[in-house]
Amino acid sequence: DDYLDLDRRLGALTSVGITTQGNSAEGQRKSPGGSLNSGAGNLPPVVTAPIGVDDAEKTAYETAYTALKSGQVTNAKQAFTEYLNEYPKGRYAANGYYWLGEIYMLDNQLKEAGEAFVIVVEQYPAHRKMLDASFKLGKVYHLQGQNEKSKALLNKVAASKGSAGKLAADYLKANF
């Protein structure tokens, strides 16, 4: 449900022309609190209580994810990149690469999006985001004109159960 909600939100940002630079047709947008911002504001506040290593990793990931959910795409991209540099094999690394791939897709950086999704698919084959990343990777291949590769991957995902399977089947019907 969170995935579908965030995917819907990212799609809405794309449809109104907001990129990772935070620019829309009007040059500004309303933040969830109603104030105007350009998407390049400060990251959400982080708890300053003493935290352990595991808590620091979780806080770093949650900071990035919260920024993404609130539409601060530029901040989220930076925060996910910093998280993955600090915790390349961390508990949330697969999720971090997945969301970074989504951000790259939002900004039409297909090469970088594909690289992020490939990491999830190849390095985290048992992770719950693997099928979602495979679906997105299939879309990236299609957008890059690699139709054979795209169709093969999307057919594999479409054969699975769950939301990624349905999304892949729908994408195949609409595009092949």
Short mmCIF file of N, CA and C in Angstrom, two decimals:
data_model
loop_
_atom_site.label_atom_id
_atom_site.label_comp_id
_atom_site.label_asym_id
_atom_site.label_seq_id
_atom_site.Cartn_x
_atom_site.Cartn_y
_atom_site.Cartn_z
N ASP A 1 0.82 -1.20 0.00
CA ASP A 1 0.00 0.00 0.00
C ASP A 1 0.86 1.26 0.00
N ASP A 2 1.92 1.26 0.84
CA ASP A 2 2.83 2.41 0.86
C ASP A 2 3.46 2.61 -0.51
N TYR A 3 3.87 1.49 -1.14
CA TYR A 3 4.48 1.59 -2.46
C TYR A 3 3.52 2.22 -3.45
N LEU A 4 2.29 1.71 -3.49
CA LEU A 4 1.32 2.24 -4.44
C LEU A 4 1.01 3.71 -4.17
N ASP A 5 0.91 4.07 -2.88
CA ASP A 5 0.65 5.46 -2.53
C ASP A 5 1.79 6.36 -2.99
N LEU A 6 3.02 5.96 -2.70
CA LEU A 6 4.16 6.78 -3.08
C LEU A 6 4.32 6.80 -4.60
N ASP A 7 4.07 5.68 -5.26
CA ASP A 7 4.15 5.64 -6.71
C ASP A 7 3.12 6.59 -7.32
N ARG A 8 1.91 6.64 -6.72
CA ARG A 8 0.86 7.56 -7.18
C ARG A 8 1.32 9.01 -6.99
N ARG A 9 1.93 9.29 -5.84
CA ARG A 9 2.40 10.65 -5.57
C ARG A 9 3.51 11.06 -6.54
N LEU A 10 4.46 10.15 -6.80
CA LEU A 10 5.53 10.47 -7.73
C LEU A 10 4.97 10.68 -9.13
N GLY A 11 3.99 9.88 -9.50
CA GLY A 11 3.34 10.07 -10.80
C GLY A 11 2.66 11.41 -10.89
N ALA A 12 2.03 11.84 -9.81
CA ALA A 12 1.37 13.15 -9.79
C ALA A 12 2.39 14.27 -9.93
N LEU A 13 3.54 14.12 -9.28
CA LEU A 13 4.59 15.13 -9.42
C LEU A 13 5.06 15.22 -10.87
N THR A 14 5.21 14.07 -11.51
CA THR A 14 5.64 14.06 -12.90
C THR A 14 4.60 14.72 -13.78
N SER A 15 3.31 14.46 -13.53
CA SER A 15 2.26 15.00 -14.39
C SER A 15 2.14 16.51 -14.30
N VAL A 16 2.56 17.10 -13.19
CA VAL A 16 2.51 18.57 -13.10
C VAL A 16 3.86 19.20 -13.42
N GLY A 17 4.83 18.37 -13.82
CA GLY A 17 6.10 18.91 -14.29
C GLY A 17 7.11 19.20 -13.21
N ILE A 18 6.99 18.61 -12.04
CA ILE A 18 7.97 18.83 -10.99
C ILE A 18 9.10 17.84 -11.17
N THR A 19 10.33 18.34 -11.14
CA THR A 19 11.51 17.50 -11.29
C THR A 19 12.28 17.50 -9.99
N THR A 20 13.41 16.84 -10.00
CA THR A 20 14.23 16.82 -8.79
C THR A 20 14.79 18.17 -8.47
N GLN A 21 14.74 19.11 -9.42
CA GLN A 21 15.19 20.45 -9.12
C GLN A 21 14.09 21.22 -8.38
N GLY A 22 12.91 20.58 -8.23
CA GLY A 22 11.83 21.21 -7.47
C GLY A 22 11.07 22.25 -8.28
N ASN A 23 11.25 22.27 -9.58
CA ASN A 23 10.59 23.28 -10.39
C ASN A 23 9.29 22.74 -10.95
N SER A 24 8.27 23.53 -10.89
CA SER A 24 7.01 23.20 -11.55
C SER A 24 6.74 24.30 -12.54
N ALA A 25 5.62 24.18 -13.23
CA ALA A 25 5.26 25.20 -14.21
C ALA A 25 5.15 26.57 -13.55
N GLU A 26 4.74 26.61 -12.31
CA GLU A 26 4.61 27.86 -11.59
C GLU A 26 5.89 28.25 -10.87
N GLY A 27 6.86 27.33 -10.80
CA GLY A 27 8.11 27.63 -10.13
C GLY A 27 8.08 27.35 -8.64
N GLN A 28 6.90 27.11 -8.09
CA GLN A 28 6.76 26.80 -6.67
C GLN A 28 5.62 25.83 -6.52
N ARG A 29 5.54 25.22 -5.34
CA ARG A 29 4.40 24.37 -5.02
C ARG A 29 4.12 24.45 -3.54
N LYS A 30 2.97 24.00 -3.16
CA LYS A 30 2.60 24.01 -1.74
C LYS A 30 3.21 22.81 -1.05
N SER A 31 3.75 23.02 0.11
CA SER A 31 4.24 21.92 0.91
C SER A 31 3.05 21.32 1.63
N PRO A 32 3.19 20.11 2.25
CA PRO A 32 2.07 19.52 2.95
C PRO A 32 1.47 20.44 4.01
N GLY A 33 2.25 21.32 4.59
CA GLY A 33 1.74 22.24 5.61
C GLY A 33 1.08 23.47 5.01
N GLY A 34 1.11 23.61 3.69
CA GLY A 34 0.45 24.72 3.04
C GLY A 34 1.38 25.86 2.66
N SER A 35 2.62 25.86 3.14
CA SER A 35 3.53 26.95 2.80
C SER A 35 4.18 26.65 1.45
N LEU A 36 4.58 27.71 0.76
CA LEU A 36 5.22 27.52 -0.52
C LEU A 36 6.68 27.17 -0.32
N ASN A 37 7.17 26.25 -1.16
CA ASN A 37 8.61 25.96 -1.16
C ASN A 37 9.00 25.56 -2.56
N SER A 38 10.27 25.48 -2.81
CA SER A 38 10.75 25.11 -4.14
C SER A 38 11.24 23.68 -4.18
N GLY A 39 11.02 22.90 -3.13
CA GLY A 39 11.47 21.52 -3.11
C GLY A 39 12.91 21.38 -2.67
N ALA A 40 13.61 22.47 -2.48
CA ALA A 40 15.03 22.40 -2.11
C ALA A 40 15.24 22.90 -0.69
N GLY A 41 14.19 22.85 0.12
CA GLY A 41 14.30 23.30 1.50
C GLY A 41 15.11 22.35 2.34
N ASN A 42 15.14 22.59 3.63
CA ASN A 42 15.91 21.73 4.52
C ASN A 42 15.25 20.38 4.65
N LEU A 43 16.06 19.38 4.97
CA LEU A 43 15.52 18.06 5.24
C LEU A 43 14.67 18.12 6.50
N PRO A 44 13.75 17.18 6.65
CA PRO A 44 12.97 17.15 7.88
C PRO A 44 13.88 17.03 9.09
N PRO A 45 13.47 17.59 10.24
CA PRO A 45 14.32 17.53 11.42
C PRO A 45 14.61 16.10 11.84
N VAL A 46 15.79 15.91 12.35
CA VAL A 46 16.22 14.61 12.83
C VAL A 46 16.28 14.66 14.35
N VAL A 47 15.87 13.57 14.98
CA VAL A 47 15.92 13.50 16.44
C VAL A 47 17.36 13.63 16.89
N THR A 48 17.61 14.46 17.88
CA THR A 48 18.99 14.71 18.31
C THR A 48 19.38 13.93 19.57
N ALA A 49 18.52 13.06 20.04
CA ALA A 49 18.86 12.26 21.21
C ALA A 49 20.02 11.33 20.86
N PRO A 50 20.83 10.92 21.84
CA PRO A 50 21.92 10.00 21.56
C PRO A 50 21.38 8.73 20.93
N ILE A 51 22.00 8.31 19.85
CA ILE A 51 21.51 7.12 19.16
C ILE A 51 22.66 6.18 18.88
N GLY A 52 22.33 4.90 18.78
CA GLY A 52 23.31 3.88 18.48
C GLY A 52 23.51 3.76 16.98
N VAL A 53 24.41 2.89 16.57
CA VAL A 53 24.72 2.70 15.16
C VAL A 53 23.49 2.26 14.39
N ASP A 54 22.75 1.27 14.91
CA ASP A 54 21.55 0.81 14.22
C ASP A 54 20.52 1.91 14.12
N ASP A 55 20.37 2.69 15.20
CA ASP A 55 19.42 3.78 15.18
C ASP A 55 19.85 4.87 14.20
N ALA A 56 21.14 5.10 14.09
CA ALA A 56 21.64 6.11 13.15
C ALA A 56 21.33 5.69 11.71
N GLU A 57 21.49 4.41 11.41
CA GLU A 57 21.17 3.92 10.08
C GLU A 57 19.68 4.09 9.79
N LYS A 58 18.87 3.71 10.74
CA LYS A 58 17.41 3.82 10.57
C LYS A 58 17.01 5.29 10.41
N THR A 59 17.58 6.16 11.20
CA THR A 59 17.28 7.59 11.12
C THR A 59 17.68 8.15 9.76
N ALA A 60 18.84 7.75 9.26
CA ALA A 60 19.31 8.23 7.95
C ALA A 60 18.35 7.79 6.85
N TYR A 61 17.93 6.53 6.91
CA TYR A 61 16.99 6.04 5.89
C TYR A 61 15.64 6.75 6.02
N GLU A 62 15.13 6.85 7.23
CA GLU A 62 13.82 7.47 7.43
C GLU A 62 13.83 8.95 7.04
N THR A 63 14.94 9.63 7.23
CA THR A 63 15.06 11.02 6.80
C THR A 63 14.89 11.12 5.28
N ALA A 64 15.55 10.23 4.57
CA ALA A 64 15.45 10.22 3.10
C ALA A 64 14.03 9.88 2.66
N TYR A 65 13.46 8.85 3.25
CA TYR A 65 12.12 8.41 2.86
C TYR A 65 11.07 9.46 3.19
N THR A 66 11.20 10.11 4.34
CA THR A 66 10.26 11.17 4.72
C THR A 66 10.35 12.33 3.75
N ALA A 67 11.55 12.69 3.34
CA ALA A 67 11.72 13.77 2.36
C ALA A 67 11.03 13.41 1.05
N LEU A 68 11.16 12.16 0.62
CA LEU A 68 10.52 11.73 -0.61
C LEU A 68 9.00 11.76 -0.49
N LYS A 69 8.50 11.23 0.61
CA LYS A 69 7.04 11.21 0.81
C LYS A 69 6.45 12.61 0.86
N SER A 70 7.21 13.56 1.36
CA SER A 70 6.69 14.93 1.47
C SER A 70 6.94 15.75 0.20
N GLY A 71 7.47 15.12 -0.85
CA GLY A 71 7.66 15.81 -2.12
C GLY A 71 8.96 16.57 -2.24
N GLN A 72 9.85 16.44 -1.27
CA GLN A 72 11.16 17.11 -1.33
C GLN A 72 12.13 16.20 -2.08
N VAL A 73 11.92 16.10 -3.39
CA VAL A 73 12.62 15.13 -4.20
C VAL A 73 14.13 15.37 -4.23
N THR A 74 14.54 16.61 -4.35
CA THR A 74 15.97 16.91 -4.37
C THR A 74 16.62 16.50 -3.06
N ASN A 75 15.98 16.84 -1.96
CA ASN A 75 16.51 16.45 -0.64
C ASN A 75 16.53 14.94 -0.47
N ALA A 76 15.49 14.28 -0.96
CA ALA A 76 15.42 12.83 -0.85
C ALA A 76 16.55 12.18 -1.65
N LYS A 77 16.79 12.68 -2.85
CA LYS A 77 17.86 12.13 -3.69
C LYS A 77 19.20 12.25 -2.98
N GLN A 78 19.45 13.42 -2.42
CA GLN A 78 20.71 13.63 -1.69
C GLN A 78 20.77 12.73 -0.45
N ALA A 79 19.68 12.64 0.29
CA ALA A 79 19.66 11.84 1.52
C ALA A 79 19.81 10.35 1.23
N PHE A 80 19.16 9.84 0.18
CA PHE A 80 19.33 8.43 -0.17
C PHE A 80 20.76 8.16 -0.63
N THR A 81 21.33 9.07 -1.39
CA THR A 81 22.72 8.91 -1.83
C THR A 81 23.65 8.88 -0.62
N GLU A 82 23.46 9.80 0.30
CA GLU A 82 24.29 9.82 1.51
C GLU A 82 24.09 8.55 2.34
N TYR A 83 22.83 8.11 2.47
CA TYR A 83 22.56 6.88 3.21
C TYR A 83 23.31 5.71 2.59
N LEU A 84 23.22 5.58 1.26
CA LEU A 84 23.86 4.44 0.59
C LEU A 84 25.38 4.53 0.62
N ASN A 85 25.93 5.73 0.63
CA ASN A 85 27.38 5.89 0.79
C ASN A 85 27.82 5.47 2.18
N GLU A 86 27.02 5.80 3.19
CA GLU A 86 27.35 5.48 4.58
C GLU A 86 27.06 4.02 4.92
N TYR A 87 25.98 3.46 4.35
CA TYR A 87 25.54 2.09 4.67
C TYR A 87 25.29 1.30 3.39
N PRO A 88 26.33 1.03 2.59
CA PRO A 88 26.12 0.37 1.30
C PRO A 88 25.52 -1.04 1.41
N LYS A 89 25.70 -1.68 2.53
CA LYS A 89 25.12 -3.02 2.76
C LYS A 89 24.18 -2.99 3.96
N GLY A 90 23.63 -1.83 4.25
CA GLY A 90 22.76 -1.66 5.41
C GLY A 90 21.43 -2.37 5.29
N ARG A 91 20.69 -2.36 6.39
CA ARG A 91 19.37 -3.01 6.45
C ARG A 91 18.41 -2.48 5.41
N TYR A 92 18.53 -1.23 5.06
CA TYR A 92 17.57 -0.58 4.17
C TYR A 92 18.19 -0.27 2.80
N ALA A 93 19.34 -0.87 2.50
CA ALA A 93 20.04 -0.56 1.25
C ALA A 93 19.20 -0.90 0.02
N ALA A 94 18.55 -2.04 0.02
CA ALA A 94 17.72 -2.41 -1.14
C ALA A 94 16.61 -1.38 -1.35
N ASN A 95 15.97 -0.98 -0.25
CA ASN A 95 14.93 0.05 -0.35
C ASN A 95 15.54 1.37 -0.84
N GLY A 96 16.71 1.72 -0.32
CA GLY A 96 17.38 2.95 -0.72
C GLY A 96 17.68 2.98 -2.22
N TYR A 97 18.21 1.87 -2.74
CA TYR A 97 18.47 1.81 -4.17
C TYR A 97 17.17 1.88 -4.97
N TYR A 98 16.14 1.20 -4.49
CA TYR A 98 14.85 1.24 -5.18
C TYR A 98 14.32 2.67 -5.28
N TRP A 99 14.28 3.38 -4.16
CA TRP A 99 13.73 4.73 -4.17
C TRP A 99 14.62 5.70 -4.94
N LEU A 100 15.92 5.48 -4.90
CA LEU A 100 16.81 6.30 -5.71
C LEU A 100 16.52 6.07 -7.19
N GLY A 101 16.26 4.82 -7.56
CA GLY A 101 15.87 4.51 -8.94
C GLY A 101 14.59 5.23 -9.34
N GLU A 102 13.63 5.25 -8.43
CA GLU A 102 12.38 5.97 -8.68
C GLU A 102 12.64 7.47 -8.91
N ILE A 103 13.49 8.03 -8.10
CA ILE A 103 13.81 9.45 -8.24
C ILE A 103 14.48 9.72 -9.58
N TYR A 104 15.42 8.85 -9.97
CA TYR A 104 16.07 9.01 -11.26
C TYR A 104 15.06 8.91 -12.41
N MET A 105 14.11 8.00 -12.29
CA MET A 105 13.07 7.89 -13.32
C MET A 105 12.25 9.17 -13.38
N LEU A 106 11.92 9.70 -12.23
CA LEU A 106 11.15 10.93 -12.16
C LEU A 106 11.85 12.06 -12.91
N ASP A 107 13.17 12.07 -12.84
CA ASP A 107 13.96 13.11 -13.49
C ASP A 107 14.45 12.68 -14.88
N ASN A 108 13.90 11.57 -15.38
CA ASN A 108 14.23 11.04 -16.70
C ASN A 108 15.71 10.72 -16.86
N GLN A 109 16.36 10.32 -15.78
CA GLN A 109 17.75 9.86 -15.83
C GLN A 109 17.69 8.34 -15.90
N LEU A 110 17.38 7.83 -17.09
CA LEU A 110 17.09 6.41 -17.26
C LEU A 110 18.30 5.52 -17.00
N LYS A 111 19.47 5.96 -17.42
CA LYS A 111 20.67 5.14 -17.19
C LYS A 111 20.89 4.93 -15.68
N GLU A 112 20.81 6.00 -14.91
CA GLU A 112 21.01 5.92 -13.47
C GLU A 112 19.89 5.12 -12.80
N ALA A 113 18.66 5.31 -13.29
CA ALA A 113 17.52 4.55 -12.74
C ALA A 113 17.74 3.06 -12.96
N GLY A 114 18.14 2.71 -14.18
CA GLY A 114 18.40 1.30 -14.48
C GLY A 114 19.49 0.72 -13.61
N GLU A 115 20.54 1.49 -13.38
CA GLU A 115 21.64 1.01 -12.53
C GLU A 115 21.15 0.74 -11.11
N ALA A 116 20.32 1.63 -10.58
CA ALA A 116 19.81 1.45 -9.21
C ALA A 116 18.90 0.23 -9.13
N PHE A 117 18.01 0.05 -10.12
CA PHE A 117 17.10 -1.10 -10.11
C PHE A 117 17.85 -2.41 -10.30
N VAL A 118 18.89 -2.40 -11.13
CA VAL A 118 19.70 -3.61 -11.34
C VAL A 118 20.34 -4.06 -10.03
N ILE A 119 20.79 -3.12 -9.23
CA ILE A 119 21.39 -3.47 -7.93
C ILE A 119 20.38 -4.21 -7.07
N VAL A 120 19.15 -3.71 -7.03
CA VAL A 120 18.12 -4.38 -6.22
C VAL A 120 17.87 -5.78 -6.76
N VAL A 121 17.69 -5.89 -8.08
CA VAL A 121 17.35 -7.18 -8.71
C VAL A 121 18.48 -8.19 -8.54
N GLU A 122 19.71 -7.77 -8.75
CA GLU A 122 20.83 -8.71 -8.73
C GLU A 122 21.41 -8.96 -7.35
N GLN A 123 21.48 -7.94 -6.51
CA GLN A 123 22.11 -8.12 -5.21
C GLN A 123 21.14 -8.47 -4.09
N TYR A 124 19.84 -8.27 -4.33
CA TYR A 124 18.83 -8.53 -3.30
C TYR A 124 17.68 -9.34 -3.89
N PRO A 125 17.96 -10.52 -4.45
CA PRO A 125 16.92 -11.28 -5.15
C PRO A 125 15.78 -11.77 -4.24
N ALA A 126 16.00 -11.87 -2.95
CA ALA A 126 14.96 -12.32 -2.04
C ALA A 126 14.22 -11.16 -1.37
N HIS A 127 14.61 -9.94 -1.67
CA HIS A 127 14.02 -8.77 -1.02
C HIS A 127 12.62 -8.50 -1.57
N ARG A 128 11.77 -7.95 -0.73
CA ARG A 128 10.39 -7.69 -1.14
C ARG A 128 10.28 -6.64 -2.24
N LYS A 129 11.29 -5.82 -2.43
CA LYS A 129 11.29 -4.81 -3.49
C LYS A 129 11.83 -5.34 -4.82
N MET A 130 12.29 -6.58 -4.85
CA MET A 130 12.91 -7.11 -6.05
C MET A 130 11.94 -7.13 -7.23
N LEU A 131 10.71 -7.58 -7.04
CA LEU A 131 9.75 -7.62 -8.15
C LEU A 131 9.36 -6.21 -8.59
N ASP A 132 9.20 -5.31 -7.64
CA ASP A 132 8.90 -3.92 -8.00
C ASP A 132 10.05 -3.32 -8.81
N ALA A 133 11.28 -3.58 -8.37
CA ALA A 133 12.46 -3.08 -9.10
C ALA A 133 12.55 -3.73 -10.48
N SER A 134 12.19 -5.00 -10.59
CA SER A 134 12.20 -5.68 -11.89
C SER A 134 11.19 -5.04 -12.83
N PHE A 135 10.00 -4.73 -12.32
CA PHE A 135 8.98 -4.06 -13.12
C PHE A 135 9.51 -2.71 -13.60
N LYS A 136 10.06 -1.93 -12.69
CA LYS A 136 10.58 -0.61 -13.06
C LYS A 136 11.75 -0.72 -14.04
N LEU A 137 12.59 -1.73 -13.85
CA LEU A 137 13.71 -1.96 -14.77
C LEU A 137 13.17 -2.30 -16.17
N GLY A 138 12.11 -3.10 -16.23
CA GLY A 138 11.48 -3.40 -17.51
C GLY A 138 10.97 -2.13 -18.19
N LYS A 139 10.39 -1.22 -17.41
CA LYS A 139 9.95 0.07 -17.96
C LYS A 139 11.14 0.87 -18.47
N VAL A 140 12.21 0.89 -17.71
CA VAL A 140 13.42 1.63 -18.13
C VAL A 140 13.92 1.07 -19.45
N TYR A 141 14.02 -0.25 -19.56
CA TYR A 141 14.48 -0.86 -20.81
C TYR A 141 13.58 -0.44 -21.97
N HIS A 142 12.27 -0.45 -21.75
CA HIS A 142 11.34 -0.05 -22.80
C HIS A 142 11.56 1.41 -23.21
N LEU A 143 11.70 2.28 -22.22
CA LEU A 143 11.91 3.70 -22.50
C LEU A 143 13.24 3.95 -23.21
N GLN A 144 14.20 3.05 -23.02
CA GLN A 144 15.50 3.16 -23.69
C GLN A 144 15.49 2.49 -25.06
N GLY A 145 14.35 1.90 -25.44
CA GLY A 145 14.25 1.24 -26.74
C GLY A 145 14.75 -0.19 -26.77
N GLN A 146 15.02 -0.76 -25.61
CA GLN A 146 15.47 -2.16 -25.52
C GLN A 146 14.24 -3.05 -25.34
N ASN A 147 13.42 -3.14 -26.39
CA ASN A 147 12.12 -3.79 -26.27
C ASN A 147 12.18 -5.29 -25.98
N GLU A 148 13.13 -6.00 -26.57
CA GLU A 148 13.24 -7.43 -26.31
C GLU A 148 13.54 -7.70 -24.83
N LYS A 149 14.52 -6.97 -24.34
CA LYS A 149 14.93 -7.11 -22.94
C LYS A 149 13.78 -6.72 -22.01
N SER A 150 13.10 -5.64 -22.36
CA SER A 150 11.98 -5.15 -21.57
C SER A 150 10.86 -6.17 -21.51
N LYS A 151 10.47 -6.66 -22.66
CA LYS A 151 9.35 -7.60 -22.74
C LYS A 151 9.65 -8.88 -21.95
N ALA A 152 10.86 -9.39 -22.08
CA ALA A 152 11.24 -10.62 -21.36
C ALA A 152 11.13 -10.41 -19.85
N LEU A 153 11.66 -9.29 -19.37
CA LEU A 153 11.63 -9.02 -17.94
C LEU A 153 10.21 -8.76 -17.45
N LEU A 154 9.46 -7.99 -18.20
CA LEU A 154 8.07 -7.69 -17.80
C LEU A 154 7.21 -8.95 -17.80
N ASN A 155 7.42 -9.86 -18.76
CA ASN A 155 6.67 -11.12 -18.77
C ASN A 155 6.99 -11.95 -17.54
N LYS A 156 8.25 -11.95 -17.13
CA LYS A 156 8.66 -12.68 -15.93
C LYS A 156 7.96 -12.11 -14.69
N VAL A 157 7.92 -10.78 -14.59
CA VAL A 157 7.27 -10.13 -13.45
C VAL A 157 5.76 -10.34 -13.51
N ALA A 158 5.19 -10.26 -14.72
CA ALA A 158 3.74 -10.42 -14.88
C ALA A 158 3.27 -11.80 -14.44
N ALA A 159 4.15 -12.79 -14.52
CA ALA A 159 3.80 -14.15 -14.10
C ALA A 159 3.76 -14.30 -12.58
N SER A 160 4.25 -13.30 -11.87
CA SER A 160 4.25 -13.36 -10.40
C SER A 160 2.93 -12.83 -9.85
N LYS A 161 2.71 -13.12 -8.60
CA LYS A 161 1.51 -12.61 -7.93
C LYS A 161 1.84 -11.28 -7.27
N GLY A 162 0.84 -10.52 -6.97
CA GLY A 162 1.04 -9.26 -6.26
C GLY A 162 0.91 -8.07 -7.18
N SER A 163 1.12 -6.90 -6.60
CA SER A 163 0.91 -5.65 -7.33
C SER A 163 1.89 -5.48 -8.49
N ALA A 164 3.14 -5.89 -8.31
CA ALA A 164 4.13 -5.74 -9.39
C ALA A 164 3.73 -6.59 -10.59
N GLY A 165 3.21 -7.77 -10.36
CA GLY A 165 2.76 -8.64 -11.44
C GLY A 165 1.62 -8.02 -12.23
N LYS A 166 0.68 -7.44 -11.53
CA LYS A 166 -0.45 -6.79 -12.18
C LYS A 166 0.02 -5.56 -12.96
N LEU A 167 0.88 -4.76 -12.36
CA LEU A 167 1.40 -3.57 -13.04
C LEU A 167 2.17 -3.96 -14.30
N ALA A 168 2.96 -5.03 -14.22
CA ALA A 168 3.73 -5.48 -15.38
C ALA A 168 2.79 -5.98 -16.48
N ALA A 169 1.77 -6.74 -16.12
CA ALA A 169 0.80 -7.23 -17.11
C ALA A 169 0.09 -6.06 -17.78
N ASP A 170 -0.32 -5.08 -17.00
CA ASP A 170 -0.98 -3.89 -17.56
C ASP A 170 -0.05 -3.13 -18.49
N TYR A 171 1.22 -2.99 -18.09
CA TYR A 171 2.19 -2.27 -18.91
C TYR A 171 2.43 -3.01 -20.23
N LEU A 172 2.52 -4.34 -20.16
CA LEU A 172 2.70 -5.13 -21.37
C LEU A 172 1.53 -4.94 -22.32
N LYS A 173 0.32 -5.00 -21.80
CA LYS A 173 -0.88 -4.81 -22.63
C LYS A 173 -0.89 -3.44 -23.30
N ALA A 174 -0.50 -2.43 -22.55
CA ALA A 174 -0.55 -1.06 -23.07
C ALA A 174 0.58 -0.74 -24.05
N ASN A 175 1.69 -1.46 -23.97
CA ASN A 175 2.87 -1.05 -24.74
C ASN A 175 3.41 -2.08 -25.71
N PHE A 176 2.94 -3.32 -25.66
CA PHE A 176 3.49 -4.35 -26.56
C PHE A 176 2.39 -5.09 -27.28
#
